[in-house]
PDB file of C-alpha atoms in Angstrom:
ATOM      1  CA  UNK A   1      52.757 113.993 142.147  1.00 50.00           C
ATOM      2  CA  UNK A   2      54.684 117.237 141.838  1.00 51.00           C
ATOM      3  CA  UNK A   3      53.824 119.739 144.650  1.00 51.00           C
ATOM      4  CA  UNK A   4      52.688 123.447 143.616  1.00 50.00           C
ATOM      5  CA  UNK A   5      55.596 124.652 145.319  1.00 50.00           C
ATOM      6  CA  UNK A   6      57.880 122.446 143.631  1.00 48.00           C
ATOM      7  CA  UNK A   7      57.027 123.321 140.625  1.00 49.00           C
ATOM      8  CA  UNK A   8      57.200 126.742 140.921  1.00 47.00           C
ATOM      9  CA  UNK A   9      60.966 126.428 142.492  1.00 46.00           C
ATOM     10  CA  UNK A  10      61.717 124.250 139.332  1.00 49.00           C
ATOM     11  CA  UNK A  11      60.671 127.023 137.301  1.00 48.00           C
ATOM     12  CA  UNK A  12      62.318 129.392 139.353  1.00 48.00           C
ATOM     13  CA  UNK A  13      65.672 127.795 139.030  1.00 51.00           C
ATOM     14  CA  UNK A  14      65.684 125.940 135.709  1.00 53.00           C
ATOM     15  CA  UNK A  15      65.448 123.327 135.399  1.00 51.00           C
ATOM     16  CA  UNK A  16      64.751 120.612 133.083  1.00 55.00           C
ATOM     17  CA  UNK A  17      62.424 117.372 134.059  1.00 53.00           C
ATOM     18  CA  UNK A  18      62.832 114.879 131.282  1.00 53.00           C
ATOM     19  CA  UNK A  19      60.042 112.797 130.652  1.00 53.00           C
ATOM     20  CA  UNK A  20      61.626 109.358 131.195  1.00 52.00           C
ATOM     21  CA  UNK A  21      62.493 110.254 134.487  1.00 54.00           C
ATOM     22  CA  UNK A  22      59.269 109.086 136.462  1.00 55.00           C
ATOM     23  CA  UNK A  23      60.052 110.478 140.102  1.00 50.00           C
ATOM     24  CA  UNK A  24      57.505 111.048 143.021  1.00 54.00           C
ATOM     25  CA  UNK A  25      58.225 114.474 145.176  1.00 54.00           C
ATOM     26  CA  UNK A  26      58.626 112.296 148.206  1.00 52.00           C
ATOM     27  CA  UNK A  27      62.087 110.254 146.505  1.00 56.00           C
ATOM     28  CA  UNK A  28      63.796 112.776 145.204  1.00 60.00           C
ATOM     29  CA  UNK A  29      64.466 116.479 146.007  1.00 63.00           C
ATOM     30  CA  UNK A  30      65.068 119.381 143.533  1.00 63.00           C
ATOM     31  CA  UNK A  31      68.337 119.115 144.287  1.00 61.00           C
ATOM     32  CA  UNK A  32      68.786 115.619 142.777  1.00 65.00           C
ATOM     33  CA  UNK A  33      67.014 116.187 140.465  1.00 60.00           C
ATOM     34  CA  UNK A  34      69.630 119.140 138.729  1.00 62.00           C
ATOM     35  CA  UNK A  35      72.192 117.015 139.239  1.00 62.00           C
ATOM     36  CA  UNK A  36      70.619 114.087 137.008  1.00 60.00           C
ATOM     37  CA  UNK A  37      70.749 116.232 134.322  1.00 55.00           C
ATOM     38  CA  UNK A  38      73.100 114.679 131.318  1.00 55.00           C
ATOM     39  CA  UNK A  39      75.844 115.617 130.124  1.00 51.00           C
ATOM     40  CA  UNK A  40      74.500 116.080 126.454  1.00 55.00           C
ATOM     41  CA  UNK A  41      72.368 118.914 127.783  1.00 66.00           C
ATOM     42  CA  UNK A  42      75.036 121.123 128.893  1.00 69.00           C
ATOM     43  CA  UNK A  43      76.558 123.329 126.083  1.00 73.00           C
ATOM     44  CA  UNK A  44      79.806 122.643 125.450  1.00 65.00           C
ATOM     45  CA  UNK A  45      80.823 126.224 126.965  1.00 66.00           C
ATOM     46  CA  UNK A  46      79.692 125.412 130.187  1.00 72.00           C
ATOM     47  CA  UNK A  47      81.939 121.850 130.466  1.00 70.00           C
ATOM     48  CA  UNK A  48      84.568 121.955 133.056  1.00 74.00           C
ATOM     49  CA  UNK A  49      87.724 121.748 130.424  1.00 71.00           C
ATOM     50  CA  UNK A  50      88.616 118.467 130.610  1.00 67.00           C
ATOM     51  CA  UNK A  51      85.458 117.346 129.339  1.00 72.00           C
ATOM     52  CA  UNK A  52      85.175 119.898 126.418  1.00 71.00           C
ATOM     53  CA  UNK A  53      86.855 118.612 122.845  1.00 73.00           C
ATOM     54  CA  UNK A  54      90.109 119.343 121.627  1.00 70.00           C
ATOM     55  CA  UNK A  55      89.833 121.745 118.629  1.00 71.00           C
ATOM     56  CA  UNK A  56      91.642 119.473 115.029  1.00 72.00           C
ATOM     57  CA  UNK A  57      95.513 120.030 114.983  1.00 72.00           C
ATOM     58  CA  UNK A  58      96.303 121.344 111.229  1.00 75.00           C
ATOM     59  CA  UNK A  59      99.629 118.924 111.259  1.00 71.00           C
ATOM     60  CA  UNK A  60     100.359 120.015 107.830  1.00 76.00           C
ATOM     61  CA  UNK A  61     100.976 123.756 109.007  1.00 75.00           C
ATOM     62  CA  UNK A  62     103.225 123.143 111.561  1.00 73.00           C
ATOM     63  CA  UNK A  63     106.866 123.192 111.693  1.00 75.00           C
ATOM     64  CA  UNK A  64     108.061 119.787 113.235  1.00 75.00           C
ATOM     65  CA  UNK A  65     112.050 121.271 113.134  1.00 79.00           C
ATOM     66  CA  UNK A  66     110.616 124.320 116.042  1.00 74.00           C
ATOM     67  CA  UNK A  67     108.751 122.239 118.889  1.00 71.00           C
ATOM     68  CA  UNK A  68     107.334 125.106 120.610  1.00 75.00           C
ATOM     69  CA  UNK A  69     104.734 125.698 116.854  1.00 71.00           C
ATOM     70  CA  UNK A  70     103.180 121.518 118.197  1.00 69.00           C
ATOM     71  CA  UNK A  71     103.004 123.521 121.542  1.00 74.00           C
ATOM     72  CA  UNK A  72     100.639 126.355 121.243  1.00 73.00           C
ATOM     73  CA  UNK A  73      98.927 124.226 119.084  1.00 71.00           C
ATOM     74  CA  UNK A  74      97.948 121.837 121.303  1.00 70.00           C
ATOM     75  CA  UNK A  75      97.978 124.416 124.223  1.00 75.00           C
ATOM     76  CA  UNK A  76      95.105 126.526 122.235  1.00 81.00           C
ATOM     77  CA  UNK A  77      92.506 127.171 124.235  1.00 79.00           C
ATOM     78  CA  UNK A  78      93.572 125.235 127.057  1.00 83.00           C
ATOM     79  CA  UNK A  79      94.808 126.740 130.683  1.00 87.00           C
ATOM     80  CA  UNK A  80      98.297 127.100 131.142  1.00 90.00           C
ATOM     81  CA  UNK A  81     100.529 128.516 133.573  1.00 93.00           C
ATOM     82  CA  UNK A  82     103.714 130.425 133.478  1.00 94.00           C
ATOM     83  CA  UNK A  83     106.004 130.284 136.923  1.00 96.00           C
ATOM     84  CA  UNK A  84     108.182 133.490 137.043  1.00 96.00           C
ATOM     85  CA  UNK A  85     111.241 134.268 139.490  1.00 95.00           C
ATOM     86  CA  UNK A  86     112.048 137.886 140.644  1.00 94.00           C
ATOM     87  CA  UNK A  87     115.718 138.512 141.260  1.00 93.00           C
ATOM     88  CA  UNK A  88     117.575 140.484 144.027  1.00 90.00           C
ATOM     89  CA  UNK A  89     116.099 139.756 147.706  1.00 91.00           C
ATOM     90  CA  UNK A  90     112.416 141.206 147.156  1.00 93.00           C
ATOM     91  CA  UNK A  91     109.888 141.249 149.529  1.00 92.00           C
ATOM     92  CA  UNK A  92     106.627 139.359 148.811  1.00 93.00           C
ATOM     93  CA  UNK A  93     105.368 142.819 148.327  1.00 94.00           C
ATOM     94  CA  UNK A  94     107.948 143.599 146.614  1.00 94.00           C
ATOM     95  CA  UNK A  95     107.381 140.586 144.570  1.00 94.00           C
ATOM     96  CA  UNK A  96     104.087 142.211 144.000  1.00 95.00           C
ATOM     97  CA  UNK A  97     104.832 145.038 142.061  1.00 95.00           C
ATOM     98  CA  UNK A  98     106.925 143.815 139.899  1.00 94.00           C
ATOM     99  CA  UNK A  99     104.628 141.651 139.208  1.00 95.00           C
ATOM    100  CA  UNK A 100     101.545 143.745 139.163  1.00 96.00           C
ATOM    101  CA  UNK A 101     103.711 145.875 136.641  1.00 96.00           C
ATOM    102  CA  UNK A 102     104.830 142.906 134.330  1.00 95.00           C
ATOM    103  CA  UNK A 103     100.805 142.502 134.401  1.00 95.00           C
ATOM    104  CA  UNK A 104      99.922 145.621 133.621  1.00 95.00           C
ATOM    105  CA  UNK A 105     101.539 145.294 130.536  1.00 95.00           C
ATOM    106  CA  UNK A 106     100.704 142.568 129.393  1.00 95.00           C
ATOM    107  CA  UNK A 107      97.390 143.458 129.419  1.00 94.00           C
ATOM    108  CA  UNK A 108      97.536 146.559 127.866  1.00 95.00           C
ATOM    109  CA  UNK A 109      99.313 144.068 125.185  1.00 93.00           C
ATOM    110  CA  UNK A 110      95.334 142.355 125.097  1.00 93.00           C
ATOM    111  CA  UNK A 111      96.671 139.175 126.931  1.00 92.00           C
ATOM    112  CA  UNK A 112      94.212 137.670 129.886  1.00 90.00           C
ATOM    113  CA  UNK A 113      96.861 136.567 132.425  1.00 94.00           C
ATOM    114  CA  UNK A 114      95.542 136.376 136.048  1.00 95.00           C
ATOM    115  CA  UNK A 115      99.029 137.032 138.743  1.00 95.00           C
ATOM    116  CA  UNK A 116      99.273 134.521 141.990  1.00 96.00           C
ATOM    117  CA  UNK A 117     102.449 135.770 144.455  1.00 95.00           C
ATOM    118  CA  UNK A 118     103.200 131.771 145.317  1.00 95.00           C
ATOM    119  CA  UNK A 119     106.954 133.401 147.862  1.00 91.00           C
ATOM    120  CA  UNK A 120     108.862 136.104 147.930  1.00 92.00           C
ATOM    121  CA  UNK A 121     109.897 136.006 145.021  1.00 93.00           C
ATOM    122  CA  UNK A 122     108.106 133.401 142.434  1.00 95.00           C
ATOM    123  CA  UNK A 123     105.119 134.450 140.765  1.00 96.00           C
ATOM    124  CA  UNK A 124     102.359 131.900 138.513  1.00 96.00           C
ATOM    125  CA  UNK A 125     100.932 133.666 135.709  1.00 96.00           C
ATOM    126  CA  UNK A 126      97.925 131.793 134.769  1.00 95.00           C
ATOM    127  CA  UNK A 127      96.662 132.025 131.185  1.00 92.00           C
ATOM    128  CA  UNK A 128      93.142 130.706 129.478  1.00 88.00           C
ATOM    129  CA  UNK A 129      94.189 130.503 126.329  1.00 85.00           C
ATOM    130  CA  UNK A 130      97.976 127.721 126.662  1.00 86.00           C
ATOM    131  CA  UNK A 131      98.908 129.261 122.851  1.00 85.00           C
ATOM    132  CA  UNK A 132      99.737 132.239 124.033  1.00 89.00           C
ATOM    133  CA  UNK A 133     102.382 131.351 126.587  1.00 90.00           C
ATOM    134  CA  UNK A 134     105.623 131.358 124.449  1.00 89.00           C
ATOM    135  CA  UNK A 135     105.260 135.067 123.626  1.00 91.00           C
ATOM    136  CA  UNK A 136     104.080 136.059 126.955  1.00 94.00           C
ATOM    137  CA  UNK A 137     107.718 134.187 128.042  1.00 93.00           C
ATOM    138  CA  UNK A 138     109.403 136.528 125.882  1.00 93.00           C
ATOM    139  CA  UNK A 139     108.039 139.203 126.999  1.00 94.00           C
ATOM    140  CA  UNK A 140     108.903 138.008 130.896  1.00 95.00           C
ATOM    141  CA  UNK A 141     112.585 136.982 129.771  1.00 94.00           C
ATOM    142  CA  UNK A 142     113.151 140.968 128.715  1.00 94.00           C
ATOM    143  CA  UNK A 143     112.086 142.271 131.725  1.00 94.00           C
ATOM    144  CA  UNK A 144     114.660 143.539 133.802  1.00 93.00           C
ATOM    145  CA  UNK A 145     113.950 141.994 136.782  1.00 93.00           C
ATOM    146  CA  UNK A 146     113.133 139.154 135.517  1.00 94.00           C
ATOM    147  CA  UNK A 147     115.523 136.105 136.457  1.00 94.00           C
ATOM    148  CA  UNK A 148     113.735 132.880 134.940  1.00 94.00           C
ATOM    149  CA  UNK A 149     110.431 131.877 132.921  1.00 95.00           C
ATOM    150  CA  UNK A 150     109.431 128.185 133.282  1.00 94.00           C
ATOM    151  CA  UNK A 151     107.157 126.876 131.072  1.00 92.00           C
ATOM    152  CA  UNK A 152     105.924 123.501 130.683  1.00 88.00           C
ATOM    153  CA  UNK A 153     108.434 122.503 132.472  1.00 88.00           C
ATOM    154  CA  UNK A 154     111.124 124.550 130.319  1.00 89.00           C
ATOM    155  CA  UNK A 155     113.136 126.930 132.286  1.00 93.00           C
ATOM    156  CA  UNK A 156     113.997 129.644 130.445  1.00 93.00           C
ATOM    157  CA  UNK A 157     116.569 132.251 131.728  1.00 93.00           C
ATOM    158  CA  UNK A 158     115.513 136.475 132.012  1.00 92.00           C
ATOM    159  CA  UNK A 159     117.928 138.801 131.704  1.00 89.00           C
ATOM    160  CA  UNK A 160     118.819 139.325 135.697  1.00 87.00           C
ATOM    161  CA  UNK A 161     119.364 135.482 135.449  1.00 82.00           C
ATOM    162  CA  UNK A 162     122.636 136.790 132.734  1.00 74.00           C
ATOM    163  CA  UNK A 163     123.642 139.901 134.686  1.00 74.00           C
ATOM    164  CA  UNK A 164     124.249 137.192 137.522  1.00 68.00           C
ATOM    165  CA  UNK A 165     126.562 134.575 135.576  1.00 68.00           C
ATOM    166  CA  UNK A 166     128.285 138.261 134.949  1.00 68.00           C
ATOM    167  CA  UNK A 167     128.426 138.794 138.416  1.00 66.00           C
ATOM    168  CA  UNK A 168     129.772 135.393 139.409  1.00 59.00           C
ATOM    169  CA  UNK A 169     132.441 134.829 136.293  1.00 53.00           C
ATOM    170  CA  UNK A 170     135.068 137.150 138.308  1.00 51.00           C
ATOM    171  CA  UNK A 171     134.762 135.743 141.366  1.00 47.00           C
ATOM    172  CA  UNK A 172     135.422 131.977 139.453  1.00 49.00           C
ATOM    173  CA  UNK A 173     138.327 133.482 137.918  1.00 48.00           C
ATOM    174  CA  UNK A 174     140.100 134.409 141.156  1.00 49.00           C
ATOM    175  CA  UNK A 175     138.800 131.243 142.832  1.00 50.00           C
ATOM    176  CA  UNK A 176     140.710 129.710 140.167  1.00 49.00           C
ATOM    177  CA  UNK A 177     143.668 132.074 140.160  1.00 50.00           C
ATOM    178  CA  UNK A 178     144.359 131.384 144.064  1.00 49.00           C
ATOM    179  CA  UNK A 179     143.801 127.674 143.654  1.00 51.00           C
ATOM    180  CA  UNK A 180     146.528 127.552 141.090  1.00 55.00           C
ATOM    181  CA  UNK A 181     149.191 129.973 142.604  1.00 53.00           C
ATOM    182  CA  UNK A 182     148.363 127.474 145.867  1.00 52.00           C
ATOM    183  CA  UNK A 183     148.938 124.502 144.116  1.00 55.00           C
ATOM    184  CA  UNK A 184     152.420 125.891 142.583  1.00 54.00           C
ATOM    185  CA  UNK A 185     153.248 126.518 145.988  1.00 52.00           C
ATOM    186  CA  UNK A 186     152.596 122.912 146.751  1.00 52.00           C
ATOM    187  CA  UNK A 187     154.701 121.631 143.907  1.00 51.00           C
ATOM    188  CA  UNK A 188     157.924 124.113 145.384  1.00 53.00           C
ATOM    189  CA  UNK A 189     157.330 122.280 148.724  1.00 54.00           C
ATOM    190  CA  UNK A 190     158.135 118.749 147.416  1.00 53.00           C
TER     191      UNK A 190
END
């Protein structure tokens, strides 16, 4: 037996009660009825990502020599995160400003990304469709302040990493020449 107040609530919430469920109002409340619906009644787009069916992958169209193409195909429609490191010694506010500019550029290029700053020099770009991750990675590694980009555990160096290498190489050469002179001096002493 259903009370009139419960019937009104059910209509307002759009709850469908299956005829196979014979539940009395004193045994179940409206909350229980809402969550007793079967997954079959929920549309595909409303399901959580892990319960959605993946689109079929046509392996005949994928070049086996390029593993990124395979990853693009498997990540289509899946949420994916890209980790980015900003160069220099930025504050969290600096990182926020720099990554905000990158996010704006990506938005203007019709890429839907969300940005989260997770440290003074680190940020996460979250994509709703992971198949675009490698295109976004290519954009990010060409930015002046980008040290590296990590996609699916693979780290790609950015422009700022190349500058760091160029700055470090002369210092290593100086250290090497100093140690060689030290070795020559030690040989002369013997």
